[in-house]
PDB file of C-alpha atoms in Angstrom:
ATOM      1  CA  MET A   1     155.047  77.849 187.184  1.00  0.00           C
ATOM      2  CA  ILE A   2     152.084  76.573 185.136  1.00  0.00           C
ATOM      3  CA  ARG A   3     149.814  78.951 187.032  1.00  0.00           C
ATOM      4  CA  LYS A   4     152.040  81.909 186.149  1.00  0.00           C
ATOM      5  CA  ILE A   5     152.167  80.889 182.485  1.00  0.00           C
ATOM      6  CA  CYS A   6     148.374  80.619 182.305  1.00  0.00           C
ATOM      7  CA  PHE A   7     148.005  83.953 184.114  1.00  0.00           C
ATOM      8  CA  ILE A   8     150.249  85.745 181.597  1.00  0.00           C
ATOM      9  CA  ALA A   9     148.313  84.210 178.681  1.00  0.00           C
ATOM     10  CA  GLY A  10     145.010  85.114 180.339  1.00  0.00           C
ATOM     11  CA  GLN A  11     146.084  88.718 180.811  1.00  0.00           C
ATOM     12  CA  ASN A  12     146.686  88.976 177.064  1.00  0.00           C
ATOM     13  CA  PHE A  13     143.183  87.664 176.368  1.00  0.00           C
ATOM     14  CA  SER A  14     141.636  90.050 178.903  1.00  0.00           C
ATOM     15  CA  GLY A  15     142.295  93.012 176.600  1.00  0.00           C
ATOM     16  CA  TRP A  16     140.586  91.534 173.546  1.00  0.00           C
ATOM     17  CA  TYR A  17     137.224  93.203 174.040  1.00  0.00           C
ATOM     18  CA  LYS A  18     138.730  96.705 173.786  1.00  0.00           C
ATOM     19  CA  ASN A  19     141.309  95.941 171.094  1.00  0.00           C
ATOM     20  CA  GLY A  20     140.127  97.150 167.674  1.00  0.00           C
ATOM     21  CA  ARG A  21     142.777  95.082 165.903  1.00  0.00           C
ATOM     22  CA  ILE A  22     141.273  91.854 167.281  1.00  0.00           C
ATOM     23  CA  TRP A  23     137.776  92.833 166.157  1.00  0.00           C
ATOM     24  CA  LEU A  24     139.142  93.772 162.737  1.00  0.00           C
ATOM     25  CA  THR A  25     140.848  90.385 162.329  1.00  0.00           C
ATOM     26  CA  PHE A  26     137.684  88.403 163.013  1.00  0.00           C
ATOM     27  CA  ALA A  27     135.567  90.767 160.929  1.00  0.00           C
ATOM     28  CA  LEU A  28     137.905  90.300 157.973  1.00  0.00           C
ATOM     29  CA  GLY A  29     137.822  86.544 158.595  1.00  0.00           C
ATOM     30  CA  LEU A  30     134.026  86.610 158.318  1.00  0.00           C
ATOM     31  CA  VAL A  31     134.216  88.638 155.099  1.00  0.00           C
ATOM     32  CA  LEU A  32     136.729  86.144 153.732  1.00  0.00           C
ATOM     33  CA  CYS A  33     134.396  83.241 154.508  1.00  0.00           C
ATOM     34  CA  LEU A  34     131.486  85.024 152.818  1.00  0.00           C
ATOM     35  CA  MET A  35     133.530  85.736 149.697  1.00  0.00           C
ATOM     36  CA  LEU A  36     134.994  82.253 149.374  1.00  0.00           C
ATOM     37  CA  SER A  37     131.695  80.430 149.918  1.00  0.00           C
ATOM     38  CA  ASP A  38     129.665  82.676 147.629  1.00  0.00           C
ATOM     39  CA  GLU A  39     129.719  80.369 144.586  1.00  0.00           C
ATOM     40  CA  MET A  40     128.472  77.371 146.548  1.00  0.00           C
ATOM     41  CA  LEU A  41     125.714  79.445 148.137  1.00  0.00           C
ATOM     42  CA  VAL A  42     124.597  80.712 144.735  1.00  0.00           C
ATOM     43  CA  ARG A  43     124.414  77.145 143.446  1.00  0.00           C
ATOM     44  CA  THR A  44     122.396  75.865 146.417  1.00  0.00           C
ATOM     45  CA  GLN A  45     119.910  78.725 146.132  1.00  0.00           C
ATOM     46  CA  THR A  46     119.584  78.593 142.341  1.00  0.00           C
ATOM     47  CA  TYR A  47     119.027  74.836 142.089  1.00  0.00           C
ATOM     48  CA  GLU A  48     117.450  74.441 145.563  1.00  0.00           C
ATOM     49  CA  THR A  49     119.928  71.760 146.588  1.00  0.00           C
ATOM     50  CA  SER A  50     121.434  71.042 149.991  1.00  0.00           C
ATOM     51  CA  VAL A  51     125.035  70.746 151.188  1.00  0.00           C
ATOM     52  CA  GLN A  52     126.756  68.919 154.008  1.00  0.00           C
ATOM     53  CA  ILE A  53     127.368  71.472 156.771  1.00  0.00           C
ATOM     54  CA  PHE A  54     131.169  71.162 156.678  1.00  0.00           C
ATOM     55  CA  GLU A  55     131.526  71.141 152.879  1.00  0.00           C
ATOM     56  CA  PRO A  56     131.974  74.920 152.451  1.00  0.00           C
ATOM     57  CA  PHE A  57     134.835  74.819 154.978  1.00  0.00           C
ATOM     58  CA  ILE A  58     136.381  71.752 153.329  1.00  0.00           C
ATOM     59  CA  TRP A  59     136.285  73.126 149.798  1.00  0.00           C
ATOM     60  CA  THR A  60     137.127  76.697 150.771  1.00  0.00           C
ATOM     61  CA  PHE A  61     140.195  75.825 152.826  1.00  0.00           C
ATOM     62  CA  GLY A  62     141.128  72.743 150.855  1.00  0.00           C
ATOM     63  CA  ASP A  63     142.637  75.203 148.391  1.00  0.00           C
ATOM     64  CA  SER A  64     146.128  76.638 148.894  1.00  0.00           C
ATOM     65  CA  GLN A  65     145.189  80.206 147.953  1.00  0.00           C
ATOM     66  CA  SER A  66     142.367  80.293 150.517  1.00  0.00           C
ATOM     67  CA  VAL A  67     144.693  78.960 153.222  1.00  0.00           C
ATOM     68  CA  LEU A  68     147.174  81.675 152.269  1.00  0.00           C
ATOM     69  CA  LEU A  69     144.534  84.420 152.541  1.00  0.00           C
ATOM     70  CA  SER A  70     143.378  83.173 155.937  1.00  0.00           C
ATOM     71  CA  THR A  71     146.900  83.124 157.374  1.00  0.00           C
ATOM     72  CA  LEU A  72     147.630  86.644 156.111  1.00  0.00           C
ATOM     73  CA  LEU A  73     145.038  87.869 158.621  1.00  0.00           C
ATOM     74  CA  LEU A  74     147.323  86.567 161.366  1.00  0.00           C
ATOM     75  CA  LEU A  75     149.584  89.518 160.535  1.00  0.00           C
ATOM     76  CA  VAL A  76     146.847  91.755 161.935  1.00  0.00           C
ATOM     77  CA  LEU A  77     146.116  89.506 164.902  1.00  0.00           C
ATOM     78  CA  PHE A  78     149.769  89.287 165.986  1.00  0.00           C
ATOM     79  CA  ALA A  79     151.027  92.676 164.827  1.00  0.00           C
ATOM     80  CA  ASP A  80     152.140  93.600 168.360  1.00  0.00           C
ATOM     81  CA  MET A  81     154.178  90.483 169.178  1.00  0.00           C
ATOM     82  CA  PRO A  82     155.926  89.876 171.577  1.00  0.00           C
ATOM     83  CA  PHE A  83     153.079  91.711 173.379  1.00  0.00           C
ATOM     84  CA  ILE A  84     155.035  94.228 175.418  1.00  0.00           C
ATOM     85  CA  GLY A  85     152.277  96.268 177.015  1.00  0.00           C
ATOM     86  CA  GLN A  86     151.939  98.347 180.143  1.00  0.00           C
ATOM     87  CA  THR A  87     151.917  95.307 182.412  1.00  0.00           C
ATOM     88  CA  ALA A  88     155.015  93.667 180.891  1.00  0.00           C
ATOM     89  CA  PRO A  89     157.517  95.295 183.316  1.00  0.00           C
ATOM     90  CA  TYR A  90     155.343  94.233 186.266  1.00  0.00           C
ATOM     91  CA  ARG A  91     155.229  90.628 185.083  1.00  0.00           C
ATOM     92  CA  LEU A  92     158.952  90.437 184.285  1.00  0.00           C
ATOM     93  CA  VAL A  93     159.901  91.666 187.776  1.00  0.00           C
ATOM     94  CA  ARG A  94     157.843  88.888 189.363  1.00  0.00           C
ATOM     95  CA  THR A  95     158.766  86.030 187.062  1.00  0.00           C
ATOM     96  CA  THR A  96     161.501  84.840 184.686  1.00  0.00           C
ATOM     97  CA  ARG A  97     161.949  85.523 181.000  1.00  0.00           C
ATOM     98  CA  LYS A  98     161.342  81.848 180.278  1.00  0.00           C
ATOM     99  CA  ILE A  99     157.968  81.852 182.038  1.00  0.00           C
ATOM    100  CA  TRP A 100     156.993  85.141 180.414  1.00  0.00           C
ATOM    101  CA  LEU A 101     157.807  83.750 176.942  1.00  0.00           C
ATOM    102  CA  ALA A 102     155.913  80.525 177.700  1.00  0.00           C
ATOM    103  CA  GLY A 103     152.865  82.645 178.554  1.00  0.00           C
ATOM    104  CA  GLN A 104     153.140  84.442 175.217  1.00  0.00           C
ATOM    105  CA  VAL A 105     153.477  81.130 173.356  1.00  0.00           C
ATOM    106  CA  LEU A 106     150.410  79.727 175.134  1.00  0.00           C
ATOM    107  CA  TYR A 107     148.479  82.858 174.193  1.00  0.00           C
ATOM    108  CA  VAL A 108     149.562  82.547 170.545  1.00  0.00           C
ATOM    109  CA  MET A 109     148.531  78.880 170.381  1.00  0.00           C
ATOM    110  CA  PHE A 110     145.077  79.478 171.847  1.00  0.00           C
ATOM    111  CA  SER A 111     144.592  82.570 169.679  1.00  0.00           C
ATOM    112  CA  VAL A 112     145.354  80.587 166.531  1.00  0.00           C
ATOM    113  CA  LEU A 113     143.014  77.817 167.700  1.00  0.00           C
ATOM    114  CA  LEU A 114     140.191  80.298 168.340  1.00  0.00           C
ATOM    115  CA  TYR A 115     140.760  81.999 164.999  1.00  0.00           C
ATOM    116  CA  ASN A 116     140.571  78.739 163.043  1.00  0.00           C
ATOM    117  CA  LEU A 117     137.537  77.588 165.037  1.00  0.00           C
ATOM    118  CA  PHE A 118     135.901  80.891 164.144  1.00  0.00           C
ATOM    119  CA  LEU A 119     136.502  80.247 160.431  1.00  0.00           C
ATOM    120  CA  LEU A 120     135.024  76.754 160.738  1.00  0.00           C
ATOM    121  CA  ILE A 121     131.951  77.985 162.635  1.00  0.00           C
ATOM    122  CA  ALA A 122     131.482  80.946 160.293  1.00  0.00           C
ATOM    123  CA  GLU A 123     131.530  78.752 157.184  1.00  0.00           C
ATOM    124  CA  SER A 124     129.053  76.340 158.790  1.00  0.00           C
ATOM    125  CA  ALA A 125     126.754  79.147 159.971  1.00  0.00           C
ATOM    126  CA  ILE A 126     126.690  80.815 156.552  1.00  0.00           C
ATOM    127  CA  VAL A 127     125.460  77.663 154.846  1.00  0.00           C
ATOM    128  CA  SER A 128     123.283  76.349 157.714  1.00  0.00           C
ATOM    129  CA  PRO A 129     119.879  77.253 156.105  1.00  0.00           C
ATOM    130  CA  TRP A 130     120.663  74.833 153.244  1.00  0.00           C
ATOM    131  CA  ALA A 131     122.754  72.278 155.151  1.00  0.00           C
ATOM    132  CA  TYR A 132     122.351  68.851 156.716  1.00  0.00           C
ATOM    133  CA  VAL A 133     124.617  67.187 159.309  1.00  0.00           C
ATOM    134  CA  GLY A 134     124.800  63.665 157.876  1.00  0.00           C
ATOM    135  CA  ASN A 135     128.256  62.274 157.169  1.00  0.00           C
ATOM    136  CA  VAL A 136     127.610  61.970 153.412  1.00  0.00           C
ATOM    137  CA  TRP A 137     128.808  64.147 150.543  1.00  0.00           C
ATOM    138  CA  SER A 138     126.062  66.259 148.987  1.00  0.00           C
ATOM    139  CA  GLU A 139     124.741  66.212 145.449  1.00  0.00           C
ATOM    140  CA  THR A 140     125.880  69.836 145.164  1.00  0.00           C
ATOM    141  CA  SER A 141     129.524  68.870 145.681  1.00  0.00           C
ATOM    142  CA  ALA A 142     129.139  65.878 143.388  1.00  0.00           C
ATOM    143  CA  ALA A 143     127.795  68.149 140.657  1.00  0.00           C
ATOM    144  CA  PHE A 144     130.804  70.466 140.998  1.00  0.00           C
ATOM    145  CA  ALA A 145     133.231  67.528 140.997  1.00  0.00           C
ATOM    146  CA  TYR A 146     131.890  65.484 138.104  1.00  0.00           C
ATOM    147  CA  SER A 147     130.986  68.395 135.847  1.00  0.00           C
ATOM    148  CA  GLY A 148     134.394  70.018 136.202  1.00  0.00           C
ATOM    149  CA  GLU A 149     132.672  73.248 137.216  1.00  0.00           C
ATOM    150  CA  GLY A 150     134.518  73.206 140.503  1.00  0.00           C
ATOM    151  CA  LEU A 151     137.830  73.666 138.743  1.00  0.00           C
ATOM    152  CA  SER A 152     136.954  77.284 138.005  1.00  0.00           C
ATOM    153  CA  THR A 153     134.549  78.154 140.825  1.00  0.00           C
ATOM    154  CA  VAL A 154     134.501  75.941 143.919  1.00  0.00           C
ATOM    155  CA  PRO A 155     137.708  73.872 144.301  1.00  0.00           C
ATOM    156  CA  VAL A 156     135.873  70.576 144.818  1.00  0.00           C
ATOM    157  CA  SER A 157     138.249  67.612 144.667  1.00  0.00           C
ATOM    158  CA  LEU A 158     136.828  64.355 143.339  1.00  0.00           C
ATOM    159  CA  LYS A 159     139.812  62.541 144.821  1.00  0.00           C
ATOM    160  CA  THR A 160     138.937  63.913 148.253  1.00  0.00           C
ATOM    161  CA  MET A 161     135.334  62.752 147.955  1.00  0.00           C
ATOM    162  CA  GLU A 162     136.402  59.258 146.923  1.00  0.00           C
ATOM    163  CA  ILE A 163     138.763  58.555 149.818  1.00  0.00           C
ATOM    164  CA  SER A 164     137.159  60.310 152.807  1.00  0.00           C
ATOM    165  CA  THR A 165     133.912  61.321 154.500  1.00  0.00           C
ATOM    166  CA  PRO A 166     132.934  64.935 155.311  1.00  0.00           C
ATOM    167  CA  TYR A 167     133.626  64.682 159.046  1.00  0.00           C
ATOM    168  CA  GLU A 168     136.972  62.972 158.587  1.00  0.00           C
ATOM    169  CA  CYS A 169     137.959  65.402 155.857  1.00  0.00           C
ATOM    170  CA  ALA A 170     136.883  68.480 157.845  1.00  0.00           C
ATOM    171  CA  ALA A 171     138.956  67.331 160.840  1.00  0.00           C
ATOM    172  CA  THR A 172     142.021  66.812 158.645  1.00  0.00           C
ATOM    173  CA  VAL A 173     141.630  70.142 156.839  1.00  0.00           C
ATOM    174  CA  PHE A 174     141.228  71.890 160.208  1.00  0.00           C
ATOM    175  CA  LEU A 175     144.330  70.184 161.618  1.00  0.00           C
ATOM    176  CA  LEU A 176     146.502  71.110 158.622  1.00  0.00           C
ATOM    177  CA  MET A 177     145.251  74.715 158.681  1.00  0.00           C
ATOM    178  CA  LEU A 178     145.845  74.951 162.412  1.00  0.00           C
ATOM    179  CA  LEU A 179     149.409  73.645 162.194  1.00  0.00           C
ATOM    180  CA  TYR A 180     150.277  75.922 159.274  1.00  0.00           C
ATOM    181  CA  SER A 181     148.800  78.927 161.107  1.00  0.00           C
ATOM    182  CA  LEU A 182     150.829  78.018 164.198  1.00  0.00           C
ATOM    183  CA  LEU A 183     153.963  77.813 162.058  1.00  0.00           C
ATOM    184  CA  ILE A 184     153.313  81.306 160.692  1.00  0.00           C
ATOM    185  CA  ALA A 185     152.604  82.705 164.183  1.00  0.00           C
ATOM    186  CA  VAL A 186     155.663  81.106 165.808  1.00  0.00           C
ATOM    187  CA  LEU A 187     157.859  82.249 162.924  1.00  0.00           C
ATOM    188  CA  MET A 188     156.600  85.797 163.478  1.00  0.00           C
ATOM    189  CA  LEU A 189     157.338  85.523 167.197  1.00  0.00           C
ATOM    190  CA  PHE A 190     160.919  84.355 166.619  1.00  0.00           C
ATOM    191  CA  LEU A 191     161.676  86.993 163.974  1.00  0.00           C
ATOM    192  CA  ASN A 192     160.116  89.720 166.126  1.00  0.00           C
ATOM    193  CA  LEU A 193     162.402  88.735 168.994  1.00  0.00           C
ATOM    194  CA  LEU A 194     165.362  88.530 166.625  1.00  0.00           C
ATOM    195  CA  ALA A 195     165.007  91.704 164.558  1.00  0.00           C
ATOM    196  CA  GLY A 196     161.777  93.535 165.402  1.00  0.00           C
ATOM    197  CA  ASN A 197     158.154  93.569 164.257  1.00  0.00           C
ATOM    198  CA  VAL A 198     158.940  94.427 160.634  1.00  0.00           C
ATOM    199  CA  ALA A 199     161.068  91.286 160.334  1.00  0.00           C
ATOM    200  CA  GLY A 200     158.209  89.159 161.663  1.00  0.00           C
ATOM    201  CA  VAL A 201     155.731  90.557 159.146  1.00  0.00           C
ATOM    202  CA  LEU A 202     158.180  90.192 156.241  1.00  0.00           C
ATOM    203  CA  GLY A 203     159.034  86.644 157.316  1.00  0.00           C
ATOM    204  CA  ALA A 204     155.382  85.588 157.391  1.00  0.00           C
ATOM    205  CA  ILE A 205     154.722  87.212 154.007  1.00  0.00           C
ATOM    206  CA  GLY A 206     157.874  85.623 152.592  1.00  0.00           C
ATOM    207  CA  LEU A 207     156.888  82.121 153.694  1.00  0.00           C
ATOM    208  CA  ASN A 208     153.413  82.548 152.208  1.00  0.00           C
ATOM    209  CA  LEU A 209     154.865  83.965 148.986  1.00  0.00           C
ATOM    210  CA  TYR A 210     157.281  81.044 148.735  1.00  0.00           C
ATOM    211  CA  GLY A 211     154.376  78.622 149.073  1.00  0.00           C
ATOM    212  CA  TYR A 212     152.284  80.523 146.541  1.00  0.00           C
ATOM    213  CA  LEU A 213     155.076  80.508 143.937  1.00  0.00           C
ATOM    214  CA  LEU A 214     155.380  76.736 144.347  1.00  0.00           C
ATOM    215  CA  ASP A 215     151.783  76.200 143.284  1.00  0.00           C
ATOM    216  CA  PRO A 216     151.893  73.336 140.721  1.00  0.00           C
ATOM    217  CA  GLU A 217     149.712  75.135 138.166  1.00  0.00           C
ATOM    218  CA  LEU A 218     151.762  78.326 138.438  1.00  0.00           C
ATOM    219  CA  VAL A 219     155.043  76.434 138.106  1.00  0.00           C
ATOM    220  CA  ARG A 220     153.788  74.648 134.979  1.00  0.00           C
ATOM    221  CA  LYS A 221     152.758  77.945 133.395  1.00  0.00           C
ATOM    222  CA  ILE A 222     155.944  79.836 134.278  1.00  0.00           C
ATOM    223  CA  PHE A 223     158.376  77.146 133.129  1.00  0.00           C
ATOM    224  CA  ASP A 224     156.138  75.779 130.351  1.00  0.00           C
ATOM    225  CA  ILE A 225     156.504  72.252 131.694  1.00  0.00           C
ATOM    226  CA  PRO A 226     155.196  69.613 129.249  1.00  0.00           C
ATOM    227  CA  SER A 227     152.355  67.381 130.363  1.00  0.00           C
ATOM    228  CA  ALA A 228     154.662  64.347 130.311  1.00  0.00           C
ATOM    229  CA  VAL A 229     156.591  65.617 133.338  1.00  0.00           C
ATOM    230  CA  SER A 230     153.902  67.739 134.980  1.00  0.00           C
ATOM    231  CA  TYR A 231     153.227  65.029 137.550  1.00  0.00           C
ATOM    232  CA  ARG A 232     156.838  65.225 138.752  1.00  0.00           C
ATOM    233  CA  ALA A 233     156.507  68.988 139.134  1.00  0.00           C
ATOM    234  CA  ASN A 234     153.304  68.471 141.115  1.00  0.00           C
ATOM    235  CA  VAL A 235     155.019  66.014 143.475  1.00  0.00           C
ATOM    236  CA  LEU A 236     158.059  68.254 143.892  1.00  0.00           C
ATOM    237  CA  CYS A 237     155.881  71.259 144.766  1.00  0.00           C
ATOM    238  CA  GLY A 238     153.887  69.124 147.194  1.00  0.00           C
ATOM    239  CA  TRP A 239     157.013  68.220 149.141  1.00  0.00           C
ATOM    240  CA  LEU A 240     158.839  71.572 149.026  1.00  0.00           C
ATOM    241  CA  SER A 241     156.012  73.992 149.834  1.00  0.00           C
ATOM    242  CA  PRO A 242     154.765  74.409 153.430  1.00  0.00           C
ATOM    243  CA  LEU A 243     151.582  75.894 151.972  1.00  0.00           C
ATOM    244  CA  ASN A 244     150.969  72.728 149.954  1.00  0.00           C
ATOM    245  CA  HIS A 245     151.585  70.663 153.086  1.00  0.00           C
ATOM    246  CA  ALA A 246     148.631  72.578 154.565  1.00  0.00           C
ATOM    247  CA  THR A 247     146.402  71.785 151.576  1.00  0.00           C
ATOM    248  CA  PHE A 248     144.433  68.551 151.952  1.00  0.00           C
ATOM    249  CA  PRO A 249     144.217  67.463 148.270  1.00  0.00           C
ATOM    250  CA  MET A 250     148.024  67.835 147.921  1.00  0.00           C
ATOM    251  CA  HIS A 251     148.639  64.608 149.850  1.00  0.00           C
ATOM    252  CA  ASN A 252     149.229  60.949 149.136  1.00  0.00           C
ATOM    253  CA  PHE A 253     146.130  58.814 149.561  1.00  0.00           C
ATOM    254  CA  GLY A 254     147.656  55.540 148.470  1.00  0.00           C
ATOM    255  CA  TYR A 255     148.367  55.930 144.783  1.00  0.00           C
ATOM    256  CA  ASP A 256     150.947  58.690 144.250  1.00  0.00           C
ATOM    257  CA  TYR A 257     154.182  60.080 145.699  1.00  0.00           C
ATOM    258  CA  LEU A 258     152.877  63.177 147.441  1.00  0.00           C
ATOM    259  CA  PRO A 259     153.480  63.455 151.224  1.00  0.00           C
ATOM    260  CA  GLU A 260     151.017  61.696 153.502  1.00  0.00           C
ATOM    261  CA  VAL A 261     149.026  63.729 156.012  1.00  0.00           C
ATOM    262  CA  TRP A 262     151.028  62.432 158.984  1.00  0.00           C
ATOM    263  CA  ILE A 263     154.275  63.501 157.296  1.00  0.00           C
ATOM    264  CA  SER A 264     152.950  67.044 156.841  1.00  0.00           C
ATOM    265  CA  ALA A 265     151.767  67.121 160.462  1.00  0.00           C
ATOM    266  CA  ALA A 266     155.185  65.916 161.649  1.00  0.00           C
ATOM    267  CA  PHE A 267     156.919  68.528 159.463  1.00  0.00           C
ATOM    268  CA  PHE A 268     154.825  71.322 160.982  1.00  0.00           C
ATOM    269  CA  LEU A 269     155.295  70.090 164.562  1.00  0.00           C
ATOM    270  CA  ILE A 270     159.080  69.735 164.194  1.00  0.00           C
ATOM    271  CA  SER A 271     159.339  73.186 162.587  1.00  0.00           C
ATOM    272  CA  ILE A 272     157.224  74.755 165.347  1.00  0.00           C
ATOM    273  CA  VAL A 273     159.276  73.130 168.103  1.00  0.00           C
ATOM    274  CA  LEU A 274     162.555  74.250 166.506  1.00  0.00           C
ATOM    275  CA  LEU A 275     161.300  77.844 166.217  1.00  0.00           C
ATOM    276  CA  LEU A 276     160.171  77.788 169.857  1.00  0.00           C
ATOM    277  CA  ILE A 277     163.618  76.563 170.930  1.00  0.00           C
ATOM    278  CA  LEU A 278     165.259  79.346 168.912  1.00  0.00           C
ATOM    279  CA  SER A 279     162.834  81.867 170.438  1.00  0.00           C
ATOM    280  CA  ALA A 280     163.735  80.690 173.946  1.00  0.00           C
ATOM    281  CA  ALA A 281     167.442  81.017 173.140  1.00  0.00           C
ATOM    282  CA  ARG A 282     166.912  84.511 171.725  1.00  0.00           C
ATOM    283  CA  MET A 283     164.852  85.510 174.748  1.00  0.00           C
ATOM    284  CA  ARG A 284     167.922  85.343 176.983  1.00  0.00           C
ATOM    285  CA  LYS A 285     169.502  88.284 175.138  1.00  0.00           C
ATOM    286  CA  TYR A 286     166.349  90.175 174.186  1.00  0.00           C
ATOM    287  CA  ASN A 287     166.398  93.856 175.171  1.00  0.00           C
ATOM    288  CA  PHE A 288     163.019  95.053 176.376  1.00  0.00           C
ATOM    289  CA  THR A 289     161.937  98.579 175.514  1.00  0.00           C
ATOM    290  CA  PHE A 290     159.120 100.130 177.522  1.00  0.00           C
ATOM    291  CA  ALA A 291     159.402 103.705 176.299  1.00  0.00           C
ATOM    292  CA  GLN A 292     156.125 103.514 174.314  1.00  0.00           C
ATOM    293  CA  VAL A 293     153.869 101.626 176.720  1.00  0.00           C
ATOM    294  CA  GLU A 294     152.304 104.720 178.296  1.00  0.00           C
ATOM    295  CA  GLU A 295     149.013 105.986 176.908  1.00  0.00           C
TER     296      GLU A 295
END
């Protein structure tokens, strides 16, 4: 059974090289990395300072809006879920629906992993001429953090620098991004099986929009929350928004009431498992349509 699952996932990957949508997704991901790391690159070149090689990734995707933009590209990557191509009838005749779905899920998981690894490598490659690999925060990041300049340009978090090292922080940011991306992808898969591709796209956009609207700064501005209770609004948004769960600085590091990293990871894993169970249940009644698979 495992061999069949891996074969189905591998067949999906075999068509990547000739799929323009895949190339477009990674090209847009590279453009996104270039745009989001531009301010830090300008600073390093202007003042001839260095950066830790993972810092652009940490600061770029340690911000909720950047995480949101990166996950929106998954709509392009998984636009054709549940991947009913020309070979789908052949596979379904020789296996079960459960095995076929497991192959699609395995493909989705590895695709999301490759996509997030690409973003990490791209950010590191962009800054490599001015980077070092030591596990110490750079003077460039310190300048952004202590001057307050990062609040408007690069979202450098002084709190993050005080409680973690670059390697530890990069691993945590990558994990949170990966789990949130998997949640978006699995949600799309379930909604596509339930009501079609349009439902999957709208569901992914809706979840991202919900997270964006629960941004603490946006909530304070919309509801004109006084500074005396702004902390409570920040904590509430941190717990209620999946997007904030995917944002590293929006966590409890020992002196506030925001969720801890392990709680966010558990929330994502439980949500993903529940959506996979619902997808498997829906798969039993899913009606396949092969009318449009011929070229």
